[in-house]
Short mmCIF file of C-alpha atoms and ligand atoms in Angstrom, two decimals:
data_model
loop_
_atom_site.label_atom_id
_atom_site.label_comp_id
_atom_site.label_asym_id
_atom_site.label_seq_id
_atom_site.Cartn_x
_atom_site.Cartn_y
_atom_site.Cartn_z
CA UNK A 1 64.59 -23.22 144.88
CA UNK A 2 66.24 -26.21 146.90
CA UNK A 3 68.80 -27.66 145.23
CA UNK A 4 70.18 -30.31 147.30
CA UNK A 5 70.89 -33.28 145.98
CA UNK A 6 70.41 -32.10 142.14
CA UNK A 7 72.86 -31.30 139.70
CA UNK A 8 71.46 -28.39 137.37
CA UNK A 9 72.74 -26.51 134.76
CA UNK A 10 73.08 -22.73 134.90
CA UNK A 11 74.79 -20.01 133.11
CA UNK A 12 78.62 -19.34 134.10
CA UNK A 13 81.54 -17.31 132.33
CA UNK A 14 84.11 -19.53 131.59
CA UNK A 15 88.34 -18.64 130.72
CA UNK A 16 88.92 -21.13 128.72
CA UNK A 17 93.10 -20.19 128.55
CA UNK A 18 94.71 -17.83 129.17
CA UNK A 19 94.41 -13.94 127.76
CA UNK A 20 91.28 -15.45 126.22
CA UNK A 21 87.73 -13.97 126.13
CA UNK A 22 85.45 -15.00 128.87
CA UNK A 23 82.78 -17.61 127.02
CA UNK A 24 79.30 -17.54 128.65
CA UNK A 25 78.22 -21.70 128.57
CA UNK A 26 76.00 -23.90 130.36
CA UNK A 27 77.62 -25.21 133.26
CA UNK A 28 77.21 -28.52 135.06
CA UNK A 29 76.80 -27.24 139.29
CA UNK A 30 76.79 -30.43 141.28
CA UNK A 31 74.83 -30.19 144.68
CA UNK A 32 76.93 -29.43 147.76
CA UNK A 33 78.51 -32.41 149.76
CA UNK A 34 79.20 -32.57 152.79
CA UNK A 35 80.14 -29.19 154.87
CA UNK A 36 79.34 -27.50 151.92
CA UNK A 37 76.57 -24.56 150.37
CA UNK A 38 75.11 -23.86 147.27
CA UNK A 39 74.46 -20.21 146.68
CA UNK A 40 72.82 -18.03 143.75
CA UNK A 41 74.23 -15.13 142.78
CA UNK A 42 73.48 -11.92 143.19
CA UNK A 43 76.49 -9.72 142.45
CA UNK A 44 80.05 -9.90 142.05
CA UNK A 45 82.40 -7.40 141.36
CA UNK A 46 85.42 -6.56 138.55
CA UNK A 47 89.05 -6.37 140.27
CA UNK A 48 92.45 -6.08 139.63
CA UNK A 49 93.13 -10.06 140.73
CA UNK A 50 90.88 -11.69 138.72
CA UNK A 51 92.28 -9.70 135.80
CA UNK A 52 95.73 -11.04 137.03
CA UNK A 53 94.40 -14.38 137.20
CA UNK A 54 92.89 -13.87 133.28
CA UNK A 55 96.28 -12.67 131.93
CA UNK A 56 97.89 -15.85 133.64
CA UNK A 57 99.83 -13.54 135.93
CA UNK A 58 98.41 -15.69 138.73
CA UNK A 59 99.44 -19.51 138.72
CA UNK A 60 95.87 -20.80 138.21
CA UNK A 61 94.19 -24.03 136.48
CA UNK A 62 92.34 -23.37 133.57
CA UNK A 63 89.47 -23.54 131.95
CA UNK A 64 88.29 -21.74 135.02
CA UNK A 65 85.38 -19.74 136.50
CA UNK A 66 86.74 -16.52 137.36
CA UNK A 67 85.79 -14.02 140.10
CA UNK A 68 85.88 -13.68 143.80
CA UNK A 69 84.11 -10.56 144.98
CA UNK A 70 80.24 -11.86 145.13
CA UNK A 71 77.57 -11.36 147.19
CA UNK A 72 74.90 -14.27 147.38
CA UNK A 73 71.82 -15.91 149.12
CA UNK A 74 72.63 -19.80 150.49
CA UNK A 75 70.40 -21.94 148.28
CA UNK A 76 70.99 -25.52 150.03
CA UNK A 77 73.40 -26.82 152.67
CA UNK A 78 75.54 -30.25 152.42
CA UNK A 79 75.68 -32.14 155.43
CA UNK A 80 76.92 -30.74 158.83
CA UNK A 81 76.33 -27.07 157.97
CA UNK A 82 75.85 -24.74 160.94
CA UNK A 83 76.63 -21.38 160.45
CA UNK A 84 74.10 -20.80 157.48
CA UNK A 85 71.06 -21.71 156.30
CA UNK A 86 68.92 -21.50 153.08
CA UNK A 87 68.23 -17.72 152.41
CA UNK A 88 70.50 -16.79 154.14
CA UNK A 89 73.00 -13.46 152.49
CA UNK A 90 76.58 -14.24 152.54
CA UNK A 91 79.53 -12.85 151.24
CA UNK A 92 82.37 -15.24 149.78
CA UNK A 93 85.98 -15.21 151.17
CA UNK A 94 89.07 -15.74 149.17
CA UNK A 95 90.93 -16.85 152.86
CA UNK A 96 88.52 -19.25 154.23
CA UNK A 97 88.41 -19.83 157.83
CA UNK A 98 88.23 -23.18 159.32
CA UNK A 99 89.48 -22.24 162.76
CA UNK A 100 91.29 -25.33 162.93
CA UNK A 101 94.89 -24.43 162.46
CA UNK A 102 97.91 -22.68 163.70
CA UNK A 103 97.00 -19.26 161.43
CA UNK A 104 93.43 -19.67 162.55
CA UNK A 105 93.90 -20.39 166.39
CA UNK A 106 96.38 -17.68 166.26
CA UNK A 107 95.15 -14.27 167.56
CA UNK A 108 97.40 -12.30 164.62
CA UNK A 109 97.11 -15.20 162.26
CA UNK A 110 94.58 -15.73 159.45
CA UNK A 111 95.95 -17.09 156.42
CA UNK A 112 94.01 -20.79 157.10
CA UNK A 113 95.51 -23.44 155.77
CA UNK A 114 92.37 -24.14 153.90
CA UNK A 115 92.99 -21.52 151.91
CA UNK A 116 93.37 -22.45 148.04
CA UNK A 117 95.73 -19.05 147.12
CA UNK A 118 99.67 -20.36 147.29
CA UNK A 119 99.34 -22.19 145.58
CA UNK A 120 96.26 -22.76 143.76
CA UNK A 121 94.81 -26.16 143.26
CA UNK A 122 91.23 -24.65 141.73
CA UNK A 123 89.53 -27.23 143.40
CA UNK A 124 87.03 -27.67 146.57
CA UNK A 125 88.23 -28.60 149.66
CA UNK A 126 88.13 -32.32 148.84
CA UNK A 127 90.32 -32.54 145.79
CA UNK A 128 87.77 -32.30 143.13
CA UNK A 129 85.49 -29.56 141.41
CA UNK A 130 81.75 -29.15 141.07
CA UNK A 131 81.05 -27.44 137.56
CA UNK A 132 81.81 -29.22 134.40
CA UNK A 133 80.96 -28.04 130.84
CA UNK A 134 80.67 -30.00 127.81
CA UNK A 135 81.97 -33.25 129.56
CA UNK A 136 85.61 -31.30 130.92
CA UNK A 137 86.28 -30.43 133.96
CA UNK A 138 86.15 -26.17 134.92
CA UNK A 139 88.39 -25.03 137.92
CA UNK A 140 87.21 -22.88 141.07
CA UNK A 141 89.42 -19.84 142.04
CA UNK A 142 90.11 -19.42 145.33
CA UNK A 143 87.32 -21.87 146.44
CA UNK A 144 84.95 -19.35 144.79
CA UNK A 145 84.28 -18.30 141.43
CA UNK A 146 81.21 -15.80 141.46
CA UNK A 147 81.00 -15.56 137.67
CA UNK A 148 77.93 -18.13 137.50
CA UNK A 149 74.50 -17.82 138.40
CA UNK A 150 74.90 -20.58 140.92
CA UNK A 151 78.19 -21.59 142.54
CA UNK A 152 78.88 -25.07 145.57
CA UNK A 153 81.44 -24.01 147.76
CA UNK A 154 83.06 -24.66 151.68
CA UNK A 155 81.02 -23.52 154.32
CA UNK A 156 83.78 -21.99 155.34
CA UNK A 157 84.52 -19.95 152.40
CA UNK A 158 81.41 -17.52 153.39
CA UNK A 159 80.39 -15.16 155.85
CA UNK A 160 76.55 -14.97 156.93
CA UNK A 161 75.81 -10.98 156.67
CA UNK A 162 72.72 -8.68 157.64
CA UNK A 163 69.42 -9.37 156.23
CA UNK A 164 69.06 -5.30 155.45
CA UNK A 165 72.62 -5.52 153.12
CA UNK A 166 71.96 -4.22 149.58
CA UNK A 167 73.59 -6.94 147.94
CA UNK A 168 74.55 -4.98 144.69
CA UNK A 169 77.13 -3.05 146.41
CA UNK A 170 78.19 -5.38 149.18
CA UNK A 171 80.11 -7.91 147.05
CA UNK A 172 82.92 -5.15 147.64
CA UNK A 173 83.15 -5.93 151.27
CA UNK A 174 84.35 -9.28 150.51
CA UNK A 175 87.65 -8.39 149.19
CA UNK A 176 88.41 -5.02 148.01
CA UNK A 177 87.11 -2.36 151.00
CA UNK A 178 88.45 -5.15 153.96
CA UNK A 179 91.73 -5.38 151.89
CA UNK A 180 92.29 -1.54 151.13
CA UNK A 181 90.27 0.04 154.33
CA UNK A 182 92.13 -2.19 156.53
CA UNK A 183 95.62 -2.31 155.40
CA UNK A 184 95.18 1.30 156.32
CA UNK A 185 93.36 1.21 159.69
CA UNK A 186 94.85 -1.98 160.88
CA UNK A 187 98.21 -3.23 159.34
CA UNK A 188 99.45 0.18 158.65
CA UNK A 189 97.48 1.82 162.11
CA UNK A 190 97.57 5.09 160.29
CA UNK A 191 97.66 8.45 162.84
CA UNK A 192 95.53 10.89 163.40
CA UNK A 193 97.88 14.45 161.37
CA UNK A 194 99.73 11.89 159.35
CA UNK A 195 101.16 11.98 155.56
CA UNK A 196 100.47 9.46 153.42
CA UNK A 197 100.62 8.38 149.85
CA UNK A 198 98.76 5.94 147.67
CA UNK A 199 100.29 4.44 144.47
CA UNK A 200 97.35 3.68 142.32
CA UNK A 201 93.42 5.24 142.82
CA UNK A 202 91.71 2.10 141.17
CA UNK A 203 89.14 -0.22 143.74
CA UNK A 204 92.05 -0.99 146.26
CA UNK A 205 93.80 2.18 146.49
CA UNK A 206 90.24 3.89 146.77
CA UNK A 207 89.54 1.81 149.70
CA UNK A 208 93.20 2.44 151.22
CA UNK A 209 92.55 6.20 150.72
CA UNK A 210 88.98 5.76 152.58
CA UNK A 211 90.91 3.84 155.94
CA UNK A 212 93.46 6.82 155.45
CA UNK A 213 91.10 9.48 156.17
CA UNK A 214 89.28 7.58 158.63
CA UNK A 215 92.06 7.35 160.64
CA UNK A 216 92.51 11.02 160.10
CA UNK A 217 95.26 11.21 157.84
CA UNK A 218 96.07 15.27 157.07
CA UNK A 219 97.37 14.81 153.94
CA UNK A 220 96.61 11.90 151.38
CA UNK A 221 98.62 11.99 148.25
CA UNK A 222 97.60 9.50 145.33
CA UNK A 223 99.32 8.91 142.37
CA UNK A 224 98.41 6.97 139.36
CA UNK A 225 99.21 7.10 135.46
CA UNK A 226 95.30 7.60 134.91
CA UNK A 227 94.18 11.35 135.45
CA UNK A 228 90.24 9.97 134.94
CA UNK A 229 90.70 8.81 138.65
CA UNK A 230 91.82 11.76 140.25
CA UNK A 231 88.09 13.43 140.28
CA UNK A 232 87.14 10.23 142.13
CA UNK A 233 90.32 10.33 144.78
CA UNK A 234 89.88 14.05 145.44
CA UNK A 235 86.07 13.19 146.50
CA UNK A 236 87.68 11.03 148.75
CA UNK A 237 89.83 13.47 150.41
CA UNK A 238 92.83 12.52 148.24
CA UNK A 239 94.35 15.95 149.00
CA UNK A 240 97.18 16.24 146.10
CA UNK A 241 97.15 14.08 143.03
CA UNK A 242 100.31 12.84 141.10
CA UNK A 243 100.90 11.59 137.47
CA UNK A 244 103.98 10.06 137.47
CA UNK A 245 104.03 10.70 133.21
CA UNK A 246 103.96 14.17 133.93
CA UNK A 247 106.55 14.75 136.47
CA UNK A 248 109.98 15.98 135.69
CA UNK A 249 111.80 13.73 138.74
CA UNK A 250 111.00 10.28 139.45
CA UNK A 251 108.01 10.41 142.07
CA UNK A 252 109.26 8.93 145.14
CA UNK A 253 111.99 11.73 145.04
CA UNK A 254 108.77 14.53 144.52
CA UNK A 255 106.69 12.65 147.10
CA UNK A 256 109.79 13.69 149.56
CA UNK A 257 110.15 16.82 148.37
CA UNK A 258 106.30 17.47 148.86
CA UNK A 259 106.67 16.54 152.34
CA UNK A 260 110.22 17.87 153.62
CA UNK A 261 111.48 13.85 154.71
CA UNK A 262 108.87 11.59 153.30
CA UNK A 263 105.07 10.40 154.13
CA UNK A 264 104.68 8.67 157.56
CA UNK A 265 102.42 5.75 155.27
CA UNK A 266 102.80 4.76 151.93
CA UNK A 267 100.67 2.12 150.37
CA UNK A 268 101.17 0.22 146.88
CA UNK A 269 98.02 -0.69 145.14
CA UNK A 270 98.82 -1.80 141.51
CA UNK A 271 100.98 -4.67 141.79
CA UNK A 272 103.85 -3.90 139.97
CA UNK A 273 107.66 -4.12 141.64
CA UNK A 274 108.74 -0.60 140.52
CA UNK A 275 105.98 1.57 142.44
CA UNK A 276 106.28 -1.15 145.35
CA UNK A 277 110.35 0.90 145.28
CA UNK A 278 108.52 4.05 144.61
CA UNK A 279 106.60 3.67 147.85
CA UNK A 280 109.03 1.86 149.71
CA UNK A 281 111.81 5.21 148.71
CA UNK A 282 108.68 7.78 149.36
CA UNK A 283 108.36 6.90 153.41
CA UNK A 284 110.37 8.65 156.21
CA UNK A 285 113.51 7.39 156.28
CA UNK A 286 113.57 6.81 160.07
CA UNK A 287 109.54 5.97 161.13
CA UNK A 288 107.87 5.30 157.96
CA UNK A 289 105.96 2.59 157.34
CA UNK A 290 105.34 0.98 153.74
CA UNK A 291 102.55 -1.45 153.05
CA UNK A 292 102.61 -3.72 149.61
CA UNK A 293 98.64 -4.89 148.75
CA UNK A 294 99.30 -4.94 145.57
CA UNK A 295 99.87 -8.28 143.84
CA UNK A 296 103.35 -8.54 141.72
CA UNK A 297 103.29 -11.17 139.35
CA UNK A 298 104.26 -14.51 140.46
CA UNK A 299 108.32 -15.12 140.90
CA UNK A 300 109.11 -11.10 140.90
CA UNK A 301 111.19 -10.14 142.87
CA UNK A 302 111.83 -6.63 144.68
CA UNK A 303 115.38 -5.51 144.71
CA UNK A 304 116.19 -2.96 147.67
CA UNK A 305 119.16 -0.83 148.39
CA UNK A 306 120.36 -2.29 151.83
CA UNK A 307 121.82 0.16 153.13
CA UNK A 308 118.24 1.92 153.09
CA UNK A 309 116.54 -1.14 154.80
CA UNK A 310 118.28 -0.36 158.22
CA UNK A 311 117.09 3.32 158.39
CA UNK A 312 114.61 2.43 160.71
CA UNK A 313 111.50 2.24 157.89
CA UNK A 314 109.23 -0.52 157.71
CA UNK A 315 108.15 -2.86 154.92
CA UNK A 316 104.74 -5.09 155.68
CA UNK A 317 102.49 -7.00 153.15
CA UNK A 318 99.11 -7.16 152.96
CA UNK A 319 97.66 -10.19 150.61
CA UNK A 320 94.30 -10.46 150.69
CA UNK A 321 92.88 -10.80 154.16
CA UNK A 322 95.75 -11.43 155.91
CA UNK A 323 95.95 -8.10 157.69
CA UNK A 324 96.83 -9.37 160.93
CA UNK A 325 94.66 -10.57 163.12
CA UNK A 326 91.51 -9.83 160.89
CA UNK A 327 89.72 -12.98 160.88
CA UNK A 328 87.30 -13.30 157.50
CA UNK A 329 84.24 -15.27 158.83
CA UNK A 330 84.10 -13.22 162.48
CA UNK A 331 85.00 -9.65 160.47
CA UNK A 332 83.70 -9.32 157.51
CA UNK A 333 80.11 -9.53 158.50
CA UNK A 334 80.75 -6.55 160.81
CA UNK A 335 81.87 -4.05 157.98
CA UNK A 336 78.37 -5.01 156.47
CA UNK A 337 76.69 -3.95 159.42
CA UNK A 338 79.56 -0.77 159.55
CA UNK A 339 78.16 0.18 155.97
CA UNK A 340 74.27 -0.18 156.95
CA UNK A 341 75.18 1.71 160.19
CA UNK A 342 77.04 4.64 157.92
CA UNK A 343 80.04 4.09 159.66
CA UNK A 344 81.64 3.99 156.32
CA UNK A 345 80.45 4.30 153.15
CA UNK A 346 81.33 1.74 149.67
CA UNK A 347 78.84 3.69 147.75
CA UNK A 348 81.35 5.85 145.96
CA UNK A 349 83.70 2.46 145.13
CA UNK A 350 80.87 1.23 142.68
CA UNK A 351 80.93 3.34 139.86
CA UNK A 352 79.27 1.19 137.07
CA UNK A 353 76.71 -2.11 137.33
CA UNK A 354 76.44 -4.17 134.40
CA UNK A 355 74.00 -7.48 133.81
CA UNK A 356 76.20 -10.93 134.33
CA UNK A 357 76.17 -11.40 130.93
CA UNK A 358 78.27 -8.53 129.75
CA UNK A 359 81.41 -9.51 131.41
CA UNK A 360 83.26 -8.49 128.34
CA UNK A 361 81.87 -4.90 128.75
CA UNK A 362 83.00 -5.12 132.32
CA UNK A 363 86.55 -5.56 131.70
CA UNK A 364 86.57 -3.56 129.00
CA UNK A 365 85.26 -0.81 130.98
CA UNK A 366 87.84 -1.65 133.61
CA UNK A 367 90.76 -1.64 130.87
CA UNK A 368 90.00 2.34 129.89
CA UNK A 369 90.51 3.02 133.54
CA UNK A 370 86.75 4.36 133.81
CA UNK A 371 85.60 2.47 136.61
CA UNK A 372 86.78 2.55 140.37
CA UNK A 373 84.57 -0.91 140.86
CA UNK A 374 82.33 -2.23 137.72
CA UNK A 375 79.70 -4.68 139.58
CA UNK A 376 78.11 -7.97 138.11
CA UNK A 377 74.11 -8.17 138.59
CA UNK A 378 72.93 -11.97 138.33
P1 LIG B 401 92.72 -1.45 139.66
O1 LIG B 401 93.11 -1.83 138.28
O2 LIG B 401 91.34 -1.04 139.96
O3 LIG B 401 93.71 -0.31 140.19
C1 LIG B 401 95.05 -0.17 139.80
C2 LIG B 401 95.35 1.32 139.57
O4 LIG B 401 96.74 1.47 139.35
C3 LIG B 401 94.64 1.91 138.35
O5 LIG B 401 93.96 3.09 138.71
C4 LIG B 401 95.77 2.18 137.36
O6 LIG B 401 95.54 3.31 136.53
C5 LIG B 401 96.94 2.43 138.31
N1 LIG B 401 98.25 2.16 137.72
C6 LIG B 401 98.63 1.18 136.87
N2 LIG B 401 99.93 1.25 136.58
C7 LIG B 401 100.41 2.32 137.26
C8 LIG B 401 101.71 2.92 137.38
N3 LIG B 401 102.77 2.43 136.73
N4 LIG B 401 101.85 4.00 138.18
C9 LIG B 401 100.77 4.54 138.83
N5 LIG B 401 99.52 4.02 138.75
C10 LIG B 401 99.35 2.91 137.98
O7 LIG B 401 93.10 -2.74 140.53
P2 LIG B 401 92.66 -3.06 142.05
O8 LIG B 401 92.59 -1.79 142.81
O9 LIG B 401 91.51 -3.99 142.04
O10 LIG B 401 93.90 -3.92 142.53
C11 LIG B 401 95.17 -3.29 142.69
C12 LIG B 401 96.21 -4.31 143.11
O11 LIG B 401 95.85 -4.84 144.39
C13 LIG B 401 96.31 -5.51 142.18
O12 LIG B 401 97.65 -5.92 142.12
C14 LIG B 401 95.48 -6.56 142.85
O13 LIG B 401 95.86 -7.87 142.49
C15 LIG B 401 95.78 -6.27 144.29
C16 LIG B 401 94.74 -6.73 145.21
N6 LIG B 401 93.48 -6.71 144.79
C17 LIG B 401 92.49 -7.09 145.58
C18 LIG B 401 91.14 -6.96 145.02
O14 LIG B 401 90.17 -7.23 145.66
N7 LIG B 401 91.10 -6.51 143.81
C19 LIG B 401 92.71 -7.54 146.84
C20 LIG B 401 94.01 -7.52 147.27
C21 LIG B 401 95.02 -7.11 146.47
ZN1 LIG B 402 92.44 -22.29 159.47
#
């Protein structure tokens, strides 16, 4: 259906506040302006940031739309659109890119200044937002929100992907398998006979534990307070699993011990500040190399011993996207055509699909730990 120029009402799950339950409404979607798309649906997935963003861990306006993992076909372009076209299957991208400014025209940067993360203004590119519901206002997260049937958003907040992509899996590759895979292959460059260990098996860490054997990692050690995900790492080569509950020494001092002098790679994929130390103490003293995806709460701070720091180790981040010099628009499309090419595989990171409407049963499902992804069908 061709949208442009109409503003129609559609279904949407809307956070009202804070740590409340998401309300499905009728939502106001005005057509795109200028340098804009409109896109339905198709799929979008459950992750560990938009439950941040829920619990108000995130600094984000509400009432919002929540989500940011979604697959989608363009359903009518604004003015001046180029790089898509009605039909057309697209992914969304939390980090825009405008390729414009310094991060963009930078070959290591990509953190566009377009982006609407730090901070978060929930609105479109212009200054204002294009859903309302019963006459107020409803914010956009991170230029995207995929929990509505139909969404308006920057042109250069999607990627065009392969006609052939199964779009109820590849929402994943929008956010969580470039920002775990990656962090692995690319920011961390993990080596071929290498040690490594993964705090937390959930969507991220699975995809961190995928770019660790990849890049043929020997051994992969995950740890997480959830024993229901160890079946799940060890099918992805997670070769020793670790309950930090159940162990009689804190586990960065076992991950050493495990290892003779520490992992060469450790990643943190929960978000809190204590396993970001528990990685941080589990690398080699001398080469290793710790990576922080996960996303602490806003104004934590991590507290290292500094007389550790100058060891030799190193400390990186890895926010969404911003590994490196992966550009979102120009890379993202190519892990599509990766996955349809079986040069790696998200099928085993989608563990449950639920219909749009049972978003409560999504995060409920994600709560009990059961789920490495939990998808949204539209
Ligand atoms: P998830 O909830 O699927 O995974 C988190 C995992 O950590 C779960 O398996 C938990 O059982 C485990 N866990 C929780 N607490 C502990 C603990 N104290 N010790 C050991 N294990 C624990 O979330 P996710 O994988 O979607 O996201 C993980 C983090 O990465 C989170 O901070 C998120 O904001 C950040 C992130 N997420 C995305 C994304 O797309 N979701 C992208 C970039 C960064
Ligand atoms: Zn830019």
């Amino acid at each position: 259906m061709d949208t442009l120029g109409k503003t129609l009402t559609y279904q949407a799950a809307i956070a009202w506040e804070t740590n409340s339950p998401l309300s499905i409404e009728e939502v106001k979607v005005e057509p795109p302006k200028a340098e804009e798309v409109h896109i339905k649906m198709a799929s979008s997935g459950i992750c560990g940031s938009a439950d941040h963003v829920l619990k108000g861990l995130l600094p984000l306006n509400f009432p919002l739309i929540p989500g940011h993992e979604g697959a989608e076909i363009v359903d009518s372009i604004g003015e001046g659109v180029s790089s898509v076209k009605p039909g057309d299957k697209v992914l969304t991208l939390v980090v825009p890119q405008r390729r414009e400014c310094s991060s963009c025209l930078h070959p290591r940067g990509n953190f566009c200044e377009k982006q609407d993360i730090l901070p978060s203004s929930g609105l479109i590119l212009d200054g204002t937002s294009r859903f309302t519901c019963k006459g107020e206002k409803i914010y956009n997260s991170f230029h995207t929100s995929t929990f509505t049937k139909h969404t308006a958003m920057p042109e250069i907040a999607v990627a065009k992907i392969d006609d052939a992509a199964p779009l109820g899996k590849v929402c994943l590759i929008s956010c969580e398998v470039p920002t775990g895979y990656r962090a692995a292959v690319h920011s961390a460059r993990v080596t071929p006979g290498s040690t490594c260990v993964v705090f937390g098996l959930g969507g991220v860490g699975s995809a961190v534990v995928m770019g660790c054997k990849a890049s043929g990692a020997s051994r992969i050690i995950g740890v997480d307070i959830n024993e229901e995900k160890f079946p799940r790492g060890r099918a992805l080569r997670v070769t020793d699993c670790l309950n930090p509950r159940n162990l009689k020494k804190p586990v960065q001092q076992v991950v050493v011990e495990m290892t003779g002098f520490g992992v060469d790679f450790a990643f943190e994929a929960i978000g809190l500040v204590d396993t970001m130390i528990a990685a941080w103490d589990s690398c080699h003293l001398s080469y290793g190399v710790c990576l922080i995806v996960g996303l602490a709460p806003s104004n934590s701070q991590l507290s290292l011993d500094a007389v550790k720091v100058i060891s030799g180790r190193t400390l990186k981040g890895a926010y969404p996207f911003c590994l490196a010099d992966y550009k979102t628009r120009g890379c993202i499309p190519q892990l599509v055509t990766d996955y349809l090419q079986k040069k790696i595989n998200v099928d085993p990171l989608v563990t449950h699909q639920l219909p749009f409407h049972q978003p409560h049963k999504a995060f409920e499902l994600y709560h009990t730990g059961k789920t490495i992804r939990c998808v949204l069908l539209f």
